[in-house]
Coordinates of C-alpha atoms in Angstrom, one line a residue:
M192 CA -62.2 -57.2 -39.2
V193 CA -60.4 -54.7 -41.4
L194 CA -61.9 -51.6 -39.2
A195 CA -59.9 -53.1 -36.3
L196 CA -56.8 -53.1 -38.8
F197 CA -57.1 -49.6 -39.4
R198 CA -58.0 -48.2 -35.4
K199 CA -55.5 -46.8 -33.7
A200 CA -54.2 -48.5 -31.0
E201 CA -54.8 -46.9 -27.2
I202 CA -50.9 -45.4 -26.2
E203 CA -50.9 -46.2 -22.2
P204 CA -48.8 -43.6 -20.4
P205 CA -45.8 -45.0 -19.4
A206 CA -45.3 -46.4 -16.1
D207 CA -43.3 -43.4 -14.1
I208 CA -44.6 -40.7 -16.1
E209 CA -48.7 -41.6 -14.3
A210 CA -46.7 -42.6 -10.9
A211 CA -45.2 -38.7 -10.7
S212 CA -49.4 -37.2 -11.3
L213 CA -50.0 -39.8 -9.3
R214 CA -48.0 -38.4 -6.9
S215 CA -48.4 -35.2 -8.2
D216 CA -53.0 -35.4 -7.3
R217 CA -51.6 -37.2 -3.9
F218 CA -49.5 -34.4 -2.8
R219 CA -52.2 -31.6 -3.6
L220 CA -54.4 -32.8 -1.7
E221 CA -53.2 -33.6 1.2
R222 CA -52.8 -29.8 1.8
E223 CA -54.7 -28.1 0.0
V224 CA -57.5 -27.3 2.1
E225 CA -54.6 -25.4 4.3
W226 CA -53.8 -23.6 1.0
Q227 CA -56.9 -22.6 -0.1
R228 CA -57.2 -21.4 4.5
L229 CA -54.3 -19.5 3.6
D230 CA -56.0 -17.4 0.4
R231 CA -59.1 -16.6 1.4
I232 CA -57.3 -15.5 4.5
V233 CA -54.5 -13.2 2.6
T234 CA -57.0 -12.5 0.0
A235 CA -59.4 -10.9 3.5
L236 CA -56.1 -8.8 4.1
E237 CA -55.0 -7.5 0.7
K238 CA -59.1 -5.9 0.4
N239 CA -58.3 -4.6 3.9
A240 CA -61.3 -6.1 5.3
P241 CA -60.2 -8.0 8.6
R242 CA -62.9 -8.1 10.3
R243 CA -64.1 -11.5 7.9
I244 CA -60.8 -13.3 9.1
S245 CA -62.0 -15.2 12.4
D246 CA -58.9 -14.5 14.9
E247 CA -58.4 -18.4 14.6
D248 CA -57.1 -17.2 11.3
L249 CA -55.5 -14.9 11.8
L250 CA -53.9 -16.8 14.8
E251 CA -52.7 -18.8 12.7
L252 CA -51.5 -17.0 9.2
P253 CA -47.4 -17.8 10.5
V254 CA -48.2 -21.1 10.7
L255 CA -50.7 -21.6 7.6
Y256 CA -47.7 -19.7 6.2
R257 CA -44.4 -21.6 6.8
K258 CA -46.7 -25.2 5.5
T259 CA -46.6 -23.1 2.8
A260 CA -44.1 -22.1 2.0
S261 CA -42.7 -25.6 3.3
S262 CA -44.5 -27.9 0.4
L263 CA -42.6 -25.2 -2.9
A264 CA -39.5 -26.3 -1.3
V265 CA -40.9 -29.7 -1.5
A266 CA -42.3 -29.2 -5.1
R267 CA -39.6 -27.4 -6.6
E268 CA -37.2 -30.3 -5.3
T269 CA -40.0 -33.4 -6.7
S270 CA -41.1 -31.0 -10.1
L271 CA -44.5 -30.9 -10.0
D272 CA -46.8 -30.3 -12.3
A273 CA -45.9 -26.5 -13.6
A274 CA -49.6 -25.4 -12.1
T275 CA -49.2 -26.4 -8.7
L276 CA -45.8 -24.4 -8.6
A277 CA -46.6 -21.5 -10.0
Y278 CA -49.7 -21.7 -7.4
L279 CA -48.0 -22.1 -4.7
E280 CA -45.2 -19.4 -5.6
S281 CA -47.7 -17.0 -5.7
L282 CA -49.4 -18.0 -2.5
V283 CA -46.5 -17.8 -1.0
R284 CA -45.4 -14.2 -2.1
R285 CA -48.5 -12.8 -0.9
A286 CA -48.3 -14.0 2.4
W287 CA -44.7 -13.4 2.8
F288 CA -46.1 -9.6 2.3
Q289 CA -49.2 -10.2 4.3
V290 CA -46.5 -11.4 7.5
Y291 CA -42.8 -10.3 6.9
G292 CA -44.0 -6.7 4.7
P293 CA -43.7 -3.1 6.0
R294 CA -46.8 -2.3 7.5
I295 CA -46.3 2.3 7.1
G296 CA -46.6 4.3 3.8
L297 CA -44.8 6.5 2.3
F298 CA -45.5 9.3 5.2
G299 CA -44.7 6.7 8.5
W300 CA -41.4 6.0 7.0
L301 CA -40.8 9.8 6.3
R302 CA -42.1 10.5 9.6
R303 CA -40.0 7.6 11.1
F304 CA -36.7 8.8 8.7
L305 CA -36.3 12.7 9.7
G306 CA -37.7 11.6 12.9
G307 CA -34.4 9.9 14.4
G308 CA -33.1 6.6 11.5
W309 CA -31.2 9.3 9.0
S310 CA -29.9 11.3 12.3
A311 CA -29.2 7.3 13.4
A312 CA -27.1 6.7 9.9
V313 CA -24.7 9.9 10.5
R314 CA -24.1 8.9 13.6
A315 CA -23.4 5.5 12.9
I316 CA -20.2 7.0 10.2
W317 CA -19.1 9.4 12.5
L318 CA -15.4 8.3 11.7
D319 CA -16.3 9.1 7.8
I320 CA -17.0 12.1 8.7
C321 CA -14.2 13.1 10.3
I322 CA -11.9 12.1 7.4
A323 CA -14.0 13.5 5.2
F324 CA -14.0 16.9 6.7
A325 CA -10.1 16.4 7.5
V326 CA -9.6 16.0 3.6
M327 CA -11.9 18.8 3.0
V328 CA -10.1 22.2 4.7
A329 CA -7.0 19.9 3.2
G330 CA -8.5 20.8 0.4
T331 CA -9.5 24.4 0.8
I332 CA -6.0 25.1 2.4
V333 CA -4.4 23.5 -1.2
G334 CA -6.2 25.2 -3.1
W335 CA -5.3 28.9 -1.6
L336 CA -2.0 27.7 -1.0
L337 CA -1.5 27.1 -4.7
V338 CA -3.4 30.1 -6.4
D339 CA -1.2 32.3 -3.5
Q340 CA 2.1 30.3 -4.5
D341 CA 1.1 30.9 -8.3
E342 CA -2.2 32.7 -9.6
R343 CA -2.3 30.5 -12.5
W344 CA -3.3 27.6 -10.5
Y345 CA -6.5 29.8 -10.1
Y346 CA -7.3 29.0 -13.9
S347 CA -6.6 24.9 -12.9
L348 CA -8.6 24.3 -10.9
V349 CA -12.1 26.8 -11.7
P350 CA -13.9 26.3 -14.3
G351 CA -14.6 29.5 -16.8
G352 CA -18.1 29.2 -16.7
M353 CA -18.0 30.0 -12.8
A354 CA -15.0 32.1 -12.5
G355 CA -16.7 35.0 -15.1
G356 CA -14.8 38.1 -13.8
R357 CA -14.2 36.5 -9.8
A358 CA -10.5 36.3 -11.1
P359 CA -7.0 37.6 -9.5
G360 CA -7.2 40.8 -10.3
A361 CA -10.3 41.4 -10.2
D362 CA -11.7 45.4 -9.2
P363 CA -13.0 45.0 -5.9
A364 CA -15.6 47.1 -7.1
A365 CA -16.9 44.4 -9.5
L366 CA -16.7 41.9 -7.1
Q367 CA -18.9 43.4 -4.7
E368 CA -20.9 43.4 -7.1
T369 CA -20.5 40.1 -7.5
L370 CA -21.3 39.3 -3.7
G371 CA -25.0 41.4 -4.3
T372 CA -28.5 40.6 -4.3
A373 CA -31.5 40.0 -7.3
E374 CA -31.3 44.4 -7.9
N375 CA -27.6 43.8 -9.1
S376 CA -26.5 40.7 -8.8
D377 CA -25.6 40.0 -13.2
G378 CA -24.1 37.3 -13.4
L379 CA -24.7 35.5 -10.0
G380 CA -27.6 33.0 -11.0
V381 CA -25.0 32.1 -13.3
F382 CA -22.7 31.5 -10.3
A383 CA -25.3 29.9 -8.6
A384 CA -27.1 27.9 -10.7
Y385 CA -22.7 26.7 -11.5
L386 CA -22.3 26.3 -8.5
F387 CA -25.6 24.4 -7.6
S388 CA -25.3 21.5 -10.1
N389 CA -21.9 21.0 -9.8
N390 CA -22.0 20.2 -6.1
T391 CA -25.1 17.5 -6.8
G392 CA -23.2 16.2 -9.1
V393 CA -20.3 15.9 -6.5
C394 CA -22.7 14.6 -4.1
I395 CA -23.2 11.9 -6.5
M396 CA -20.1 11.4 -7.2
A397 CA -18.3 11.4 -4.0
F398 CA -20.8 8.7 -3.3
A399 CA -20.6 6.7 -6.7
L400 CA -17.0 6.1 -6.4
G401 CA -16.6 5.1 -3.2
F402 CA -16.5 1.4 -3.8
A403 CA -12.8 1.8 -5.7
F404 CA -12.5 2.0 -1.0
G405 CA -13.1 5.9 -1.0
V406 CA -9.8 6.4 -2.8
P407 CA -11.5 8.8 -5.8
T408 CA -14.3 10.5 -3.7
L409 CA -11.1 11.0 -1.1
L410 CA -10.0 13.1 -4.8
L411 CA -13.0 14.5 -5.8
L412 CA -13.0 16.3 -2.2
V413 CA -9.7 18.0 -2.0
Y414 CA -10.3 18.7 -5.9
N415 CA -13.6 20.5 -5.1
L416 CA -12.7 22.4 -2.1
A417 CA -9.3 23.3 -3.7
L418 CA -11.5 25.3 -6.4
L419 CA -13.4 27.5 -3.3
G420 CA -10.0 27.9 -1.5
A421 CA -9.1 29.4 -5.4
M422 CA -12.3 31.2 -5.3
F423 CA -11.6 32.7 -1.6
W424 CA -8.4 33.3 -1.6
V425 CA -9.2 36.1 -4.7
F426 CA -11.6 37.4 -2.5
Q427 CA -9.6 37.5 0.3
E428 CA -6.8 39.9 -1.5
A429 CA -10.2 42.1 -2.8
S430 CA -10.5 42.8 1.4
L431 CA -13.4 40.8 0.6
G432 CA -12.8 37.8 2.1
L433 CA -15.8 37.9 5.3
D434 CA -18.3 39.4 2.4
F435 CA -17.8 35.9 0.3
A436 CA -18.1 34.1 3.2
A437 CA -21.3 35.3 4.2
W438 CA -22.8 35.6 0.8
L439 CA -21.7 31.5 0.4
S440 CA -22.8 30.7 4.0
V441 CA -26.6 31.2 3.3
H442 CA -27.2 28.2 0.8
G443 CA -23.4 26.5 2.2
T444 CA -23.2 25.3 5.7
T445 CA -26.0 23.5 3.9
E446 CA -24.8 22.6 0.5
L447 CA -21.2 21.6 2.0
G448 CA -22.9 19.8 4.5
A449 CA -24.0 17.3 1.6
I450 CA -20.8 17.6 0.6
L451 CA -19.4 16.8 3.9
L452 CA -21.6 13.5 4.0
S453 CA -21.8 12.0 0.7
G454 CA -18.4 11.9 0.5
A455 CA -18.5 9.9 4.5
A456 CA -21.0 7.9 3.2
G457 CA -18.7 6.8 0.1
L458 CA -15.9 6.9 2.8
H459 CA -17.6 4.2 4.3
V460 CA -18.5 1.7 1.6
G461 CA -15.1 2.0 0.8
R462 CA -13.2 2.0 3.8
T463 CA -15.8 -1.2 4.5
M464 CA -15.0 -3.4 2.2
A465 CA -11.6 -2.6 2.8
F466 CA -11.4 -3.5 6.4
P467 CA -15.1 -5.7 6.4
G468 CA -13.5 -7.5 9.9
D469 CA -14.7 -10.5 10.5
R470 CA -17.5 -10.8 7.8
S471 CA -17.0 -11.1 4.2
I472 CA -16.7 -8.3 1.8
L473 CA -20.9 -9.2 0.9
A474 CA -21.4 -9.3 4.0
A475 CA -20.3 -6.4 5.2
M476 CA -20.9 -4.4 1.8
Q477 CA -24.8 -5.1 2.7
T478 CA -25.0 -3.1 6.5
A479 CA -22.8 -0.4 5.1
G480 CA -24.7 0.3 1.9
V481 CA -27.8 0.1 3.8
R482 CA -26.9 3.0 6.2
A483 CA -24.6 5.0 3.5
A484 CA -27.7 4.6 1.0
Q485 CA -29.9 6.2 4.2
V486 CA -27.8 9.3 4.6
M487 CA -27.4 9.4 1.1
V488 CA -31.5 10.3 0.8
G489 CA -30.9 12.8 4.0
C490 CA -28.6 14.3 1.5
T491 CA -31.3 14.9 -1.5
I492 CA -33.0 16.2 1.3
M493 CA -30.2 18.9 2.5
L494 CA -29.8 20.1 -1.3
I495 CA -33.8 20.5 -1.9
V496 CA -33.4 22.7 1.1
A497 CA -29.3 24.0 -0.3
G498 CA -31.3 25.2 -2.9
L499 CA -34.2 26.7 -1.5
L500 CA -32.0 29.6 0.3
E501 CA -29.6 29.8 -2.3
G502 CA -32.8 30.9 -5.1
Y503 CA -34.6 32.9 -2.7
V504 CA -33.3 33.9 0.8
R505 CA -29.8 34.8 -0.8
Q506 CA -31.5 36.7 -3.4
L507 CA -33.5 39.0 -1.0
V508 CA -30.9 39.5 2.2
G509 CA -27.8 42.0 1.2
D510 CA -25.7 42.2 4.5
T511 CA -23.3 40.9 5.5
P512 CA -24.3 40.4 9.5
S513 CA -27.8 38.3 8.1
R514 CA -26.0 35.9 5.9
L515 CA -24.1 34.9 8.9
A516 CA -26.7 35.1 10.3
I517 CA -29.2 32.8 8.5
G518 CA -25.5 31.0 7.3
G519 CA -25.0 30.1 11.3
T520 CA -28.6 29.0 12.0
M521 CA -28.7 26.6 9.4
L522 CA -25.4 25.0 10.3
A523 CA -26.2 24.9 14.3
L524 CA -29.8 23.5 13.1
W525 CA -28.4 20.4 10.7
I526 CA -25.5 19.7 14.4
V527 CA -28.1 19.9 17.0
Y528 CA -30.8 17.8 14.9
F529 CA -27.9 15.0 13.9
A530 CA -26.2 15.8 17.4
A531 CA -28.9 15.2 19.6
M532 CA -31.8 13.1 17.4
P533 CA -32.5 10.6 19.3
A534 CA -32.7 7.4 16.5
P535 CA -36.1 5.6 16.1
K536 CA -37.5 3.0 18.8
E537 CA -38.0 0.0 16.7
R538 CA -41.5 -1.7 16.6
E539 CA -42.5 -4.5 18.0
T540 CA -43.2 -7.4 16.9

């Protein structure tokens, strides 16, 4: 009798908690066989062992995935136990990758990208390319005219580290020497490195600033091409305009092409934000962003090619006709690639 007074009374769980537990157990038991079947199929696919999967299971994979995804939705709504919920989330995520995930690796994606994906993305933003090209031409003309009117504009447009001895009134022989090859091109490496790093930064900024309706992108293109126009004026005044154009064309047709495409990609995003059409701004931005990102990946490749041309070919080839031939060939290759390379065929599902 005394011991009974000190015995702890058994605490019975509230009725609602017990009922929820029963619902959770019943829910799991009714569907657990299908979950385990899906788990076995997904595990075999993850281990790259499709031979372990029967034809029947393979055909049932999409159906099992949809049923399990439905179970996950029910589990979230009814607040089932955390362990079941975590298991379903993991299983659905793994199954989604096997049903809808990519089927090509890095080299497959690169082959598809270079085999038409990049060129198709470039052609899709043709209007933005035309606008960016017109702005770049206008910027070059503006830089030329400003320095032609007042030489002091040159020092405002061209940074001191880039100008070096290339300034209005410089000796033509000294200017000619800066256009030489590696044997007699003192200071050219600094200029080349600055030009390449500057243009790489311009590509990144031109794309990144496109979100502001493309206005900063256009201003950036005008400024950087005004710099080129000012530099071209200096060499033209020394009767070295053609030599400078040839020196620049070796890598410039590729590097300036990357700037053009980067500016067009940024402008495409900004223009889509300003004029989304019948779609919402977010939906329009998503489509434009994917397309512009493809163009920017290609611009990275162009900058790498330009760096190789700038660091090796231009330093080894010194005569003007050969440089013009190299620059013209690279320009023709890029134009033919972007205009003629067909879009990759959509994979059958």
